[in-house]
XYZ file of C-alpha atoms in Angstrom:
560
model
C 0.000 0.000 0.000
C 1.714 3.603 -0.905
C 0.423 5.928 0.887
C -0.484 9.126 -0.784
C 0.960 12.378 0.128
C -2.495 13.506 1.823
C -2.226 10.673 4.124
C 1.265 11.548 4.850
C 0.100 15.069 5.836
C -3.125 13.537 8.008
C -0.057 11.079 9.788
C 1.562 13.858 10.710
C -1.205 16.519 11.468
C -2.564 14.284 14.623
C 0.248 11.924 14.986
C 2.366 14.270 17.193
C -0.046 14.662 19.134
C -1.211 11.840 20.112
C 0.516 10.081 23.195
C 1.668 6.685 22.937
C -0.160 4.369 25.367
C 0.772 2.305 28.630
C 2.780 -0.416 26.990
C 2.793 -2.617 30.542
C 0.664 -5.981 30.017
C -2.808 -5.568 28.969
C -4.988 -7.192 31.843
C -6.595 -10.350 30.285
C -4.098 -10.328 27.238
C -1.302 -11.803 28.588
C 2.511 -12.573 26.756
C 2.381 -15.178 24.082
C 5.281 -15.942 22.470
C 2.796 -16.765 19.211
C 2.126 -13.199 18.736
C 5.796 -11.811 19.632
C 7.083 -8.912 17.853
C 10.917 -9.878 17.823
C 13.363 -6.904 16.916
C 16.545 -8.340 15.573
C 19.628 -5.497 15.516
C 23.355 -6.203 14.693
C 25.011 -4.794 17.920
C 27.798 -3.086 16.364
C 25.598 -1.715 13.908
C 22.922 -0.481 15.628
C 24.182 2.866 18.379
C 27.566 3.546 19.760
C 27.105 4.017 23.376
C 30.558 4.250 24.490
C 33.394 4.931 21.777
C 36.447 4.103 24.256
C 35.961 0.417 22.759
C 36.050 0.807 19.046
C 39.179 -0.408 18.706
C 39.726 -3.372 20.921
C 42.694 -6.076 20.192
C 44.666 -4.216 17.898
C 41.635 -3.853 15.193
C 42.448 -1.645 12.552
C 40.170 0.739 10.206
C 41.116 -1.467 6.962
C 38.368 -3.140 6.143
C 36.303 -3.547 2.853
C 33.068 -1.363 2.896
C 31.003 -1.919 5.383
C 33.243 -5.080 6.454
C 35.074 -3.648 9.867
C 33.618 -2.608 12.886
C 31.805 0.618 13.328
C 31.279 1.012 17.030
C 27.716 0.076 17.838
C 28.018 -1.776 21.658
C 25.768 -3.064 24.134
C 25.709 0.029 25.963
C 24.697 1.634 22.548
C 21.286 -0.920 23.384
C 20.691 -0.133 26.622
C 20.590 3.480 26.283
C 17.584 2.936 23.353
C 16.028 0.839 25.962
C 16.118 3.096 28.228
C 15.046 5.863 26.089
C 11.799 3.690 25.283
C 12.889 2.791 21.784
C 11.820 -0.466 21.806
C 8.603 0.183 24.279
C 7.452 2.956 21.920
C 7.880 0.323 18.934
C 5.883 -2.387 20.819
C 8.646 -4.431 20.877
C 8.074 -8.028 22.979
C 11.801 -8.866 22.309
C 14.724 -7.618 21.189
C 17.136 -10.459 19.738
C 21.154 -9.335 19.609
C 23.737 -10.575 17.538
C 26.325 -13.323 18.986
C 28.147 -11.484 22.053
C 31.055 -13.680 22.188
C 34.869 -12.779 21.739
C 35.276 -12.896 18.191
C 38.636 -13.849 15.870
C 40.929 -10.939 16.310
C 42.233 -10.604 13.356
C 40.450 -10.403 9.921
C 40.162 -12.739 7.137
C 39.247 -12.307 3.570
C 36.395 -14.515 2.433
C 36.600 -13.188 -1.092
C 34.845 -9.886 -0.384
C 37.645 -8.511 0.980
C 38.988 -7.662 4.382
C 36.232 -8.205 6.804
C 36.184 -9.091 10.435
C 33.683 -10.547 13.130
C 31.800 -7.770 13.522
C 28.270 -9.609 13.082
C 29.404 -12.361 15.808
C 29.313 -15.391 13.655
C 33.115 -15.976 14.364
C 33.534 -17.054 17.598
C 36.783 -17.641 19.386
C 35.948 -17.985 22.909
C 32.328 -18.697 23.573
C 32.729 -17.720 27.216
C 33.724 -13.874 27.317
C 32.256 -11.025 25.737
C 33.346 -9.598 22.943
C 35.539 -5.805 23.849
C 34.511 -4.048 21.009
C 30.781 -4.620 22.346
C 31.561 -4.205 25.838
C 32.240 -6.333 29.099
C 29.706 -8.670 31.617
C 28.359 -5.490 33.426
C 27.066 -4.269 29.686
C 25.489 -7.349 28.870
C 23.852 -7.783 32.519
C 22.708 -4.060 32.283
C 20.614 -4.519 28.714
C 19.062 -7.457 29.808
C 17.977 -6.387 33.120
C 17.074 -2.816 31.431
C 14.745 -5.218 29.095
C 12.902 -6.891 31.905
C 12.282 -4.356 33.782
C 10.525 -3.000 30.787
C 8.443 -5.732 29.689
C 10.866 -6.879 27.098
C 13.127 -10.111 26.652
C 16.303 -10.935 24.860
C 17.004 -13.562 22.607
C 20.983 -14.467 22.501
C 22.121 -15.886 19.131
C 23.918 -19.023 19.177
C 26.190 -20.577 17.024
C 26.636 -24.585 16.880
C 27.852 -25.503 14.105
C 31.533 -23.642 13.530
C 34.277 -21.597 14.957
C 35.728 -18.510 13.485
C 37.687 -18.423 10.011
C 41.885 -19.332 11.062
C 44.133 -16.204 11.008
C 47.817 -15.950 11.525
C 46.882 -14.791 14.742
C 43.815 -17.201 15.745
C 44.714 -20.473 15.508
C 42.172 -23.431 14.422
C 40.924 -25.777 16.819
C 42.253 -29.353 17.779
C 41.526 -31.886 15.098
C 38.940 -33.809 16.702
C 37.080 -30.875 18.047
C 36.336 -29.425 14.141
C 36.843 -30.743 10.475
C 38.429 -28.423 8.351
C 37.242 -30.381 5.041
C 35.550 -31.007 2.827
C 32.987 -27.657 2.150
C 29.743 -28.738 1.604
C 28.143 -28.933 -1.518
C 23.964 -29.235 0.078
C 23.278 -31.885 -2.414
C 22.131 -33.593 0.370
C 22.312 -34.655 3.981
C 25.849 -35.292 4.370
C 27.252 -32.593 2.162
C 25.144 -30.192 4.383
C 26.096 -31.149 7.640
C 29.404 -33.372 8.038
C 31.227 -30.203 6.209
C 32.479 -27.019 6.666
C 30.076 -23.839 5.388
C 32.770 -22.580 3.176
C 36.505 -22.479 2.986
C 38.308 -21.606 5.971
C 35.183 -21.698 8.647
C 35.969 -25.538 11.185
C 33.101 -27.163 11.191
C 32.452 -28.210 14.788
C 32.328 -32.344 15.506
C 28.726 -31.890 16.369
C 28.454 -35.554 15.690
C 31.247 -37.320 18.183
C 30.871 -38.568 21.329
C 34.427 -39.103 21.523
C 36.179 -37.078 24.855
C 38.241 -33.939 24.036
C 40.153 -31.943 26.140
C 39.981 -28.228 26.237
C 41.484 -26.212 23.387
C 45.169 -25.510 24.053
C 44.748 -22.076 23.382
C 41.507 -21.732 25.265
C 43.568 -22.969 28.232
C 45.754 -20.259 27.960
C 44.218 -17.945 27.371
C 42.033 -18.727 30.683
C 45.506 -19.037 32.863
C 46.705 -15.251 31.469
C 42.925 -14.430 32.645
C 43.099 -15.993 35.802
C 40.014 -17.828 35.320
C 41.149 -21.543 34.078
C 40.306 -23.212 37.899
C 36.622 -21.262 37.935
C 36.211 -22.766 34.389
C 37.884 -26.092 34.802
C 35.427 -26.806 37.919
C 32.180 -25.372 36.521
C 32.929 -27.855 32.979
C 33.394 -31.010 35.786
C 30.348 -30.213 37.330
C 28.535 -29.741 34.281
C 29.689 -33.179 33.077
C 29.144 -35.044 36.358
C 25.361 -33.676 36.773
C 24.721 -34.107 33.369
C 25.865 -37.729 32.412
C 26.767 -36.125 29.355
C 30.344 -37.445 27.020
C 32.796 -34.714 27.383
C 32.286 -34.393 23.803
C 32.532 -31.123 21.574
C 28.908 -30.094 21.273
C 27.983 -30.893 24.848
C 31.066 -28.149 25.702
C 29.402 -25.992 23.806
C 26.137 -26.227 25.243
C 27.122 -25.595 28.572
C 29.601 -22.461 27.755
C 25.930 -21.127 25.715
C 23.674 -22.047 28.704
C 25.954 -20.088 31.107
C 24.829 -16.694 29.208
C 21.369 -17.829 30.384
C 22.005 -19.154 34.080
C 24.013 -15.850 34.261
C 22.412 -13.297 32.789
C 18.862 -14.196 32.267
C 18.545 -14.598 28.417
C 14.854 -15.739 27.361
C 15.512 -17.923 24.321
C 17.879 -18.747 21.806
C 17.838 -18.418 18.399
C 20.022 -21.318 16.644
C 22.156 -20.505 13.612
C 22.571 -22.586 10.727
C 20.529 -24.912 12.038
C 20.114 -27.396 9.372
C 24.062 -27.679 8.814
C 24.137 -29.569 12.419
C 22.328 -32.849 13.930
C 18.586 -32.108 15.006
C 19.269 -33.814 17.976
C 21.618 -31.348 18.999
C 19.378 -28.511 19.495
C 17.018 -30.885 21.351
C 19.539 -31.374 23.935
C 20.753 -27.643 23.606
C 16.815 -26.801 24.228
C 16.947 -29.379 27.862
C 20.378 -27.588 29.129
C 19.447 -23.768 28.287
C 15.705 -24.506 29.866
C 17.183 -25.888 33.069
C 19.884 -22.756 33.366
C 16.454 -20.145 32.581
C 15.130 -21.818 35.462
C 17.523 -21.682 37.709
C 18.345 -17.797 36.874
C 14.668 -17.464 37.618
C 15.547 -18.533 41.104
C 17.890 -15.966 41.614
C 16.545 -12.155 42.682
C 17.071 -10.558 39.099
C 15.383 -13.377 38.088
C 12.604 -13.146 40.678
C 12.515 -9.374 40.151
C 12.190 -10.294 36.302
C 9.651 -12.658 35.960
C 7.076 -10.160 37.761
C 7.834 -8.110 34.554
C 8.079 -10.771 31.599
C 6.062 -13.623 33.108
C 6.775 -16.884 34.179
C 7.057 -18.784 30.400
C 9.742 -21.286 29.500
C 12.807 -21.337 27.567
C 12.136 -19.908 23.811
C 14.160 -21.453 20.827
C 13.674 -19.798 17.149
C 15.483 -21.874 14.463
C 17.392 -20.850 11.106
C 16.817 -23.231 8.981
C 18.129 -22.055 5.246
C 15.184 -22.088 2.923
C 12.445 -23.095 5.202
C 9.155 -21.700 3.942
C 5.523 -21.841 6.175
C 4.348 -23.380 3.701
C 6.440 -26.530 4.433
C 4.748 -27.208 7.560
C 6.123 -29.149 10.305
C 8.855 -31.089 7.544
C 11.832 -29.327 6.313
C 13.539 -31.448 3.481
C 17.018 -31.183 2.600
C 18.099 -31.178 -1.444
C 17.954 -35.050 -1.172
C 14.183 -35.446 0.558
C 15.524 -36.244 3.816
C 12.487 -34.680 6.412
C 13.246 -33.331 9.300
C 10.849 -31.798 12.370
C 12.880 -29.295 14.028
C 9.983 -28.315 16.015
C 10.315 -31.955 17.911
C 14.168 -31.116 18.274
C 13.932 -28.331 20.899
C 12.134 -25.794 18.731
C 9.056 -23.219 18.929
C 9.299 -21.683 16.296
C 11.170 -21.557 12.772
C 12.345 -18.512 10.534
C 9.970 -18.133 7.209
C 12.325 -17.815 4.388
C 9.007 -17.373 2.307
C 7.299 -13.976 3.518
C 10.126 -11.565 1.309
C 8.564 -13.244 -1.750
C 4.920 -14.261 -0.267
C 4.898 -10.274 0.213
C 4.234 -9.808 -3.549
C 0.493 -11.108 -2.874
C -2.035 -9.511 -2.158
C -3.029 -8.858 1.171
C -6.550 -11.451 1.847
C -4.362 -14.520 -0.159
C -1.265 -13.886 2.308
C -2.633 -13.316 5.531
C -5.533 -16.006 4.914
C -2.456 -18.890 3.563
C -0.593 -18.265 6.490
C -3.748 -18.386 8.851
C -4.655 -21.311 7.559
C -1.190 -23.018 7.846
C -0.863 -21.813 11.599
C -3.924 -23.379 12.835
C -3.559 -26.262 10.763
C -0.546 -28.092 9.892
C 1.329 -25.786 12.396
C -1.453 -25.835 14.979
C 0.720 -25.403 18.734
C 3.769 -24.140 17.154
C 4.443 -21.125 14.701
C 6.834 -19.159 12.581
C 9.398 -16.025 12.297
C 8.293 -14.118 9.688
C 10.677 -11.385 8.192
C 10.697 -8.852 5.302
C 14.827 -8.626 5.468
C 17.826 -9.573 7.162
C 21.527 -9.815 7.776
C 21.970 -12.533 5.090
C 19.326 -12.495 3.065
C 20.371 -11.013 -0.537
C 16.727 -10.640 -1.718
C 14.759 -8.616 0.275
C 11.049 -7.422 -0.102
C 11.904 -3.543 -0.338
C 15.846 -3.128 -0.281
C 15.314 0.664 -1.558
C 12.158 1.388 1.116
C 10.200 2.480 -2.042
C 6.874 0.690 0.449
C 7.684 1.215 3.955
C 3.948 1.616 4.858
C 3.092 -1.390 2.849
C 6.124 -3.620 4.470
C 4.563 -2.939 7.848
C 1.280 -3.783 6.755
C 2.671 -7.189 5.528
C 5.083 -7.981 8.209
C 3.421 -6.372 11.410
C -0.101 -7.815 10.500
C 0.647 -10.918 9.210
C -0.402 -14.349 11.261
C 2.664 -15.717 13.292
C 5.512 -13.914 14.946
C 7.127 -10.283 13.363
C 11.024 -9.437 13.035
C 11.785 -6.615 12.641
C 15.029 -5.942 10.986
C 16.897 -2.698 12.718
C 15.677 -0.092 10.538
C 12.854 -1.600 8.739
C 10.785 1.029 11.112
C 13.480 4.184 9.657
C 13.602 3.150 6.161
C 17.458 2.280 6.728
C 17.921 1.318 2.613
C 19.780 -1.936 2.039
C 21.907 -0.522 -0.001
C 25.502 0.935 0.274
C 27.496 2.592 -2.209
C 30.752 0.328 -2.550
C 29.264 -2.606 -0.819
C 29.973 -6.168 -1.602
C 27.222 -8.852 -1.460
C 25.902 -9.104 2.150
C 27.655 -6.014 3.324
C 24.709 -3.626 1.621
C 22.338 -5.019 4.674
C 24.702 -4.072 7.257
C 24.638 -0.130 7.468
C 24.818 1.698 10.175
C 21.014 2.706 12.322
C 20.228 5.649 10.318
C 19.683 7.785 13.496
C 20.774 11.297 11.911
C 17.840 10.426 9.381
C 15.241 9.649 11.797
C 16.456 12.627 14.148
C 15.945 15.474 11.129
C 12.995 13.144 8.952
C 14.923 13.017 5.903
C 13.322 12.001 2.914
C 13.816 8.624 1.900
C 11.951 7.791 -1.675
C 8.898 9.356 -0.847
C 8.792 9.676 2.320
C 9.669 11.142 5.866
C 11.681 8.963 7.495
C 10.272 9.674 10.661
C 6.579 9.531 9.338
C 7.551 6.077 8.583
C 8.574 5.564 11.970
C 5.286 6.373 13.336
C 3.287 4.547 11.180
C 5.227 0.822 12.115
C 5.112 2.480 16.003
C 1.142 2.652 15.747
C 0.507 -0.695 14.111
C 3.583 -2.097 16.373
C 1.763 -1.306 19.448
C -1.339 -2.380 18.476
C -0.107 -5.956 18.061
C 2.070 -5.638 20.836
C -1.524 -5.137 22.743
C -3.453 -7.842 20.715
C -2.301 -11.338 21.082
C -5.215 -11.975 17.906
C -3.116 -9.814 15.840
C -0.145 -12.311 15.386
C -1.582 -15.342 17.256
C -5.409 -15.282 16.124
C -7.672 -16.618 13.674
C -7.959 -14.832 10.174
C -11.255 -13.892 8.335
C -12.096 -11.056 5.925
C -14.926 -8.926 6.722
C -15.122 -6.854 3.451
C -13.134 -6.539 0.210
C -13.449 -2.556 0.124
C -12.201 -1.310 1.921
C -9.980 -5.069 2.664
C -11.529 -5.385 6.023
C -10.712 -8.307 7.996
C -10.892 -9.464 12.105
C -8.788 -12.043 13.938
C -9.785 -13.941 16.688
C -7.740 -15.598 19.398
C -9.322 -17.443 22.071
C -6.549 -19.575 24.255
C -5.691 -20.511 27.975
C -8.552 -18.556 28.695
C -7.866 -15.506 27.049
C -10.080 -14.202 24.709
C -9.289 -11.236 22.019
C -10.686 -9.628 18.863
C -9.588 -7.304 16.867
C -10.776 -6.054 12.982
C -8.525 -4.294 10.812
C -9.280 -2.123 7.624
C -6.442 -1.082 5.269
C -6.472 1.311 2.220
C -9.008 3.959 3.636
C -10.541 6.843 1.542
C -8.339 9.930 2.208
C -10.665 12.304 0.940
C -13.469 11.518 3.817
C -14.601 9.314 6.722
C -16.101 6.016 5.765
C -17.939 3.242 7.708
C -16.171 0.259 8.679
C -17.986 -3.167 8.648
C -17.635 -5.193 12.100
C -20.310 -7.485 12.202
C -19.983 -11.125 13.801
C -16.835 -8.838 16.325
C -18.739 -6.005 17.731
C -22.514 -5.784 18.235
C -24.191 -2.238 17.872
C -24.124 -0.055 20.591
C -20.747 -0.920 21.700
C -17.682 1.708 21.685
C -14.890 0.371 20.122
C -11.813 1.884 19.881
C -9.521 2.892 16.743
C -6.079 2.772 18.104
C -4.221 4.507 14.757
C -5.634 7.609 16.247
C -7.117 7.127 19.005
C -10.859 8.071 18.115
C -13.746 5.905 19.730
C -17.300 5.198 17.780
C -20.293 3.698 18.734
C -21.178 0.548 16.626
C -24.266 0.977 14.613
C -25.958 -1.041 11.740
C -22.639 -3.903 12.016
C -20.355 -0.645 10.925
C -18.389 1.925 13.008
C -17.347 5.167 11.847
C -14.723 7.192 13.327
C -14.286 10.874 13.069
C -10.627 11.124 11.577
C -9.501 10.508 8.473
C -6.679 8.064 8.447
C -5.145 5.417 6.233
C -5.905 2.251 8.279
C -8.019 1.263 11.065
C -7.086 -0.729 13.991
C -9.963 -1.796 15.998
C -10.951 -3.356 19.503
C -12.717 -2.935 22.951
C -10.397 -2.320 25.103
C-alpha cells in the first residue's frame, strides 16, 4: 500500500499529538510468544554508546566497505532501551547478535577484508566480545529489558568456529573438520562439512572425549580464570551424564549466558548444517539454566515483569518456507521436524517473496497453515535480514506497505533494525551481504529526511502505531484470520486460548478524501464503543459498521 501524500500530511497533522499508550501488560491479554514482535539489531551496527571500545585487540580501520567494525556496543542498546525505543515500537523482544569474543584478526572470504563484527566468528564462547563491551554491559541490557516488559534472545552458534588467522589459531583436530565444504546436495554434504573455505566445522556428531582447546587454556591461565572454568565444565559433566564431547562443551559455555544473565531464548544458527538432535539437547540444558536464573533475585525481580514462560528457541533453517509445515527437506528429501528437536518456532524464508500477494491470499495462507498443519507451534516471519540477498523492499520504495505485511501478518514479526526508519539496504561500494549491514540511520530519523517518498520519521510512526497495536493484541499475530469486506480489505482475527479471549478487525487502504464506515459485524454488536487505536478516536457501533471521526489510512480496531 503507498500511501499518498495527503495521508502523509493527516499522519503527521494528529500523529504528534497523540501520546503513545501504557505499553505494561494488557490485563486479560497476557505474553504469548505466538504473537511476539521480535526486533533483531546487529550490535555493532545499531548505536555507539561508548566509543572508548572501538578499537579493541589491535583492530584496525582497513576493512572492505562496510566489512570492519563501526562502534555500535551493548551500551549503545541499553541506552535505546532506556530511552523507550523499543517500548514505543511495541517491541516483545529484542534479539542481539552473537556477544562472544570474536577472531581478532580479519580474514578475507573473497569480499575482501572483513572481520567478526556480526558475531558469527567465535573464538571464545565464554567472554564477551571488547569491542561490544564487558559482563556489566550485557547484565545491564538485559535487566534494562525486563524491567521493561521486554526479553532478549541471545544468538547461538553450533555448528563452527571462526575463520583461522595468523593470529587465531584453528581448533584441535577432533574438536572441528576443516574439510571437505559442503556442496547441500544432500544430507551429508550439508552437515558433516564445513560452510565454506576456511570456517571448522564443529564435531557436532562425536561422542568421543576432548580436552579443552590448548589455546583456550591459555588464554584462561593469562585471565586468571582456568580453575573457575575447569570446575564449573566437571560439574557440568558429572550432573549431566553427558560425554565430554565437543557439542555438549558448547552447550554448557551457551547455557551459562542464560544461568548468568537471564537470556529468554535462543535463536540457533545454521541450524540445518548440524544434527537435530543437537538442538534438542541444547533446548533441555538452556531450559534448566532459565530456570535456575529465575531462582535468583534478578530473576525473581524479572519474571514479575516478563512472566513466568519457558525457555524460547527460534530456528534458522536455510530455505524453510511456512508453507512446508512441520517437515523441512534437505536437497535429497531427507524430512526433518525441528519443532520436535527443541524448537518453537522456525524462521519463514518465504514472507520476502509471499509479500508480492495480495493482502486477503497472504494473511488467509498463512492463517490457515498456523492453525492447521502448524497448529501449537508457529513461525518467524521477516521482510529482510543480515543474510538475506533478496529482500522485499531493499530501496524502502513501500515502507507503509512492508509494515502492513510484516506487522499484521499471522505468526511472529522481526523486525530488521531499521525496517521502522527506512534504513535502505543498499551501500554505495558494498559487496554482497555487506549492503544489509549499514549503520542505524539515526541522523535520518532525528531530522525526517526524505527517503523515496517519504519522511523517514513519518515512517517511523506509522510501524510504532501498528507495532503497538499488536504488541496489545495477542489476535493480531496469534489469532484466527477472516475477511470482513473486500473494500475497503476489512478483515478481524480472533484468538481465544488458555482462557484468554481477544478480537480485533482491521481495515487497510481507507478513503483519504473523507470518513467512511467500517464493517464489524460477527466482532462487535451495535451499541458498543470500540476503539480505533491509529488515532485514538472511539465510535459507537451501529448497523454492524463503526465510523470514526478522523480521516486516516488504516483502522485498527478493539474494545479495550
Amino acid at each position: 500500500m503507498k500511501l499518498p501524500v495527503l495521508a502523509v500530511s493527516l499522519m503527521l497533522a494528529f500523529g504528534t499529538a497523540s501520546a503513545a499508550p501504557d505499553l505494561s501488560p494488557v490485563k486479560g491479554k497476557p505474553f504469548t510468544w505466538d504473537n511476539a514482535t521480535v526486533y533483531f539489531l546487529l550490535t555493532d551496527r545499531f548505536n555507539n554508546g561508548d566509543p572508548s571500545n572501538d578499537h579493541a585487540y589491535g583492530r584496525k580501520n582497513d576493512a572492505a566497505v562496510a566489512r570492519g567494525f563501526m562502534g555500535g556496543d551493548l551500551a549503545g542498546v541499553t541506552a535505546k532501551i532506556k530511552e523507550g525505543y523499543f517500548t514505543d515500537l511495541g517491541v516483545d523482544a529484542i534479539w542481539i547478535s552473537p556477544p562472544v569474543e570474536q577472531i581478532h584478526a580479519s580474514t578475507d572470504e573473497g569480499t575482501g577484508v572483513s572481520y567478526g563484527f556480526h558475531g558469527y566468528w567465535a573464538r571464545d564462547f565464554t567472554a564477551v566480545d571488547a569491542n561490544l563491551g564487558t559482563e556489566k554491559d550485557v547484565r545491564d541490557l538485559v535487566e534494562a529489558a525486563h524491567a521493561r516488559g521486554i526479553r532478549v534472545l541471545l544468538d547461538v552458534v553450533m555448528n563452527h568456529t571462526g575463520p583461522v588467522t595468523a593470529e587465531d589459531t584453528v581448533w584441535p583436530s577432533d574438536w572441528v573438520r576443516t574439510a571437505p565444504t559442503c556442496n547441500f546436495k544432500d544430507v551429508k554434504g550439508t552437515v558433516d562439512c564445513a560452510l565454506v573455505k576456511n570456517l571448522p566445522d564443529f564435531r557436532t556428531d562425536s561422542n568421543a572425549k576432548v580436552d579443552l582447546p590448548p589455546f583456550l587454556v591459555a588464554k584462561w591461565k593469562k585471565e586468571g580464570r582456568i580453575d573457575r572454568e575447569v570446575k564449573e565444565l566437571d560439574e557440568f559433566f558429572k550432573r549431566t551424564g553427558y560425554p565430554r564431547a565437543p557439542r555438549y562443551y558448547l552447550m554448557k559455555w551457551h547455557a551459562d549466558w542464560v544461568r548468568k544473565y537471564g537470556f529468554d531464548g535462543f535463536r540457533g544458527d545454521t541450524v540445518k548444517h548440524t544434527e537435530p538432535g543437537v538442538w534438542k539437547d541444547l533446548k533441555k540444558v538452556a531450559s534448566q539454566a532459565y530456570e535456575d536464573w529465575k531462582r535468583t533475585p534478578a530473576g525473581k525481580e524479572a519474571v514479575d515483569k516478563i512472566g513466568n514462560v519457558p525457555f524460547f528457541m527460534t530456528a534458522e533453517v536455510f530455505g524453510y518456507s511456512i508453507a512446508n509445515g512441520r517437515q523441512f527437506a534437505y536437497d535429497d528429501g531427507t524430512k526433518v521436524d525441528y519443532y520436535a528437536n527443541g524448537f518453537d518456532s522456525m524462521i519463514n524464508f518465504s514472507l520476502p517473496h509471499d509479500a508480492g500477494q495480495g493482502y486477503e491470499k497472504l494473511f488467509s495462507d498463512y492463517s490457515n497453515q498456523l492453525n492447521g498443519p502448524l497448529a501449537g507451534v508457529t513461525v518467524l516471519n521477516y521482510l529482510d535480514s543480515h543474510d538475506d540477498g533478496n529482500p522485499f523492499d531493499a530501496m524502502r520504495a513501500h515502507p507503509f506497505e512492508e509494515a502492513n505485511k510484516l506487522l499484521l501478518a499471522p505468526g511472529q514479526a522481526q523486525v530488521y533494525y531499521g525496517d521502522e526508519t527506512a534504513r535502505v539496504l543498499k551501500i554505495d561500494g558494498a559487496v554482497g551481504d555487506a549492503n544489509l549491514r549499514s549503520f542505524m540511520n539515526w541522523d535520518q530519523l532525528r531530522t525526517n529526511a526524505r527517503v523515496g517518498l517519504h519522511g523517514v520519521a513519518e515512517v517511523r510512526d506509522y510501524w510504532s502505531r501498528l507495532g503497538r497495536f499488536r504488541h496489545a493484541h495477542p489476535a493480531v499475530g496469534a489469532g484466527v484470520h477472516q475477511m470482513i469486506a473486500s473494500s475497503p480489505y476489512t478483515f478481524k482475527r480472533t484468538y481465544e486460548k488458555n482462557g484468554v479471549s481477544d478480537r480485533v478487525v482491521v481495515a487497510l487502504g481507507l478513503p483519504q478524501d473523507r470518513t467512511t464506515p467500517i464493517s464489524v459485524a460477527g466482532v462487535f454488536g451495535d451499541g458498543q464503543t470500540v476503539r480505533d487505536a491509529y488515532t485514538g478516536r472511539t465510535a459507537v457501533v451501529s448497523g454492524g459498521k463503526v465510523q470514526f471521526d478522523t480521516r486516516a489510512p488504516v483502522a485498527l480496531i478493539s474494545q479495550d
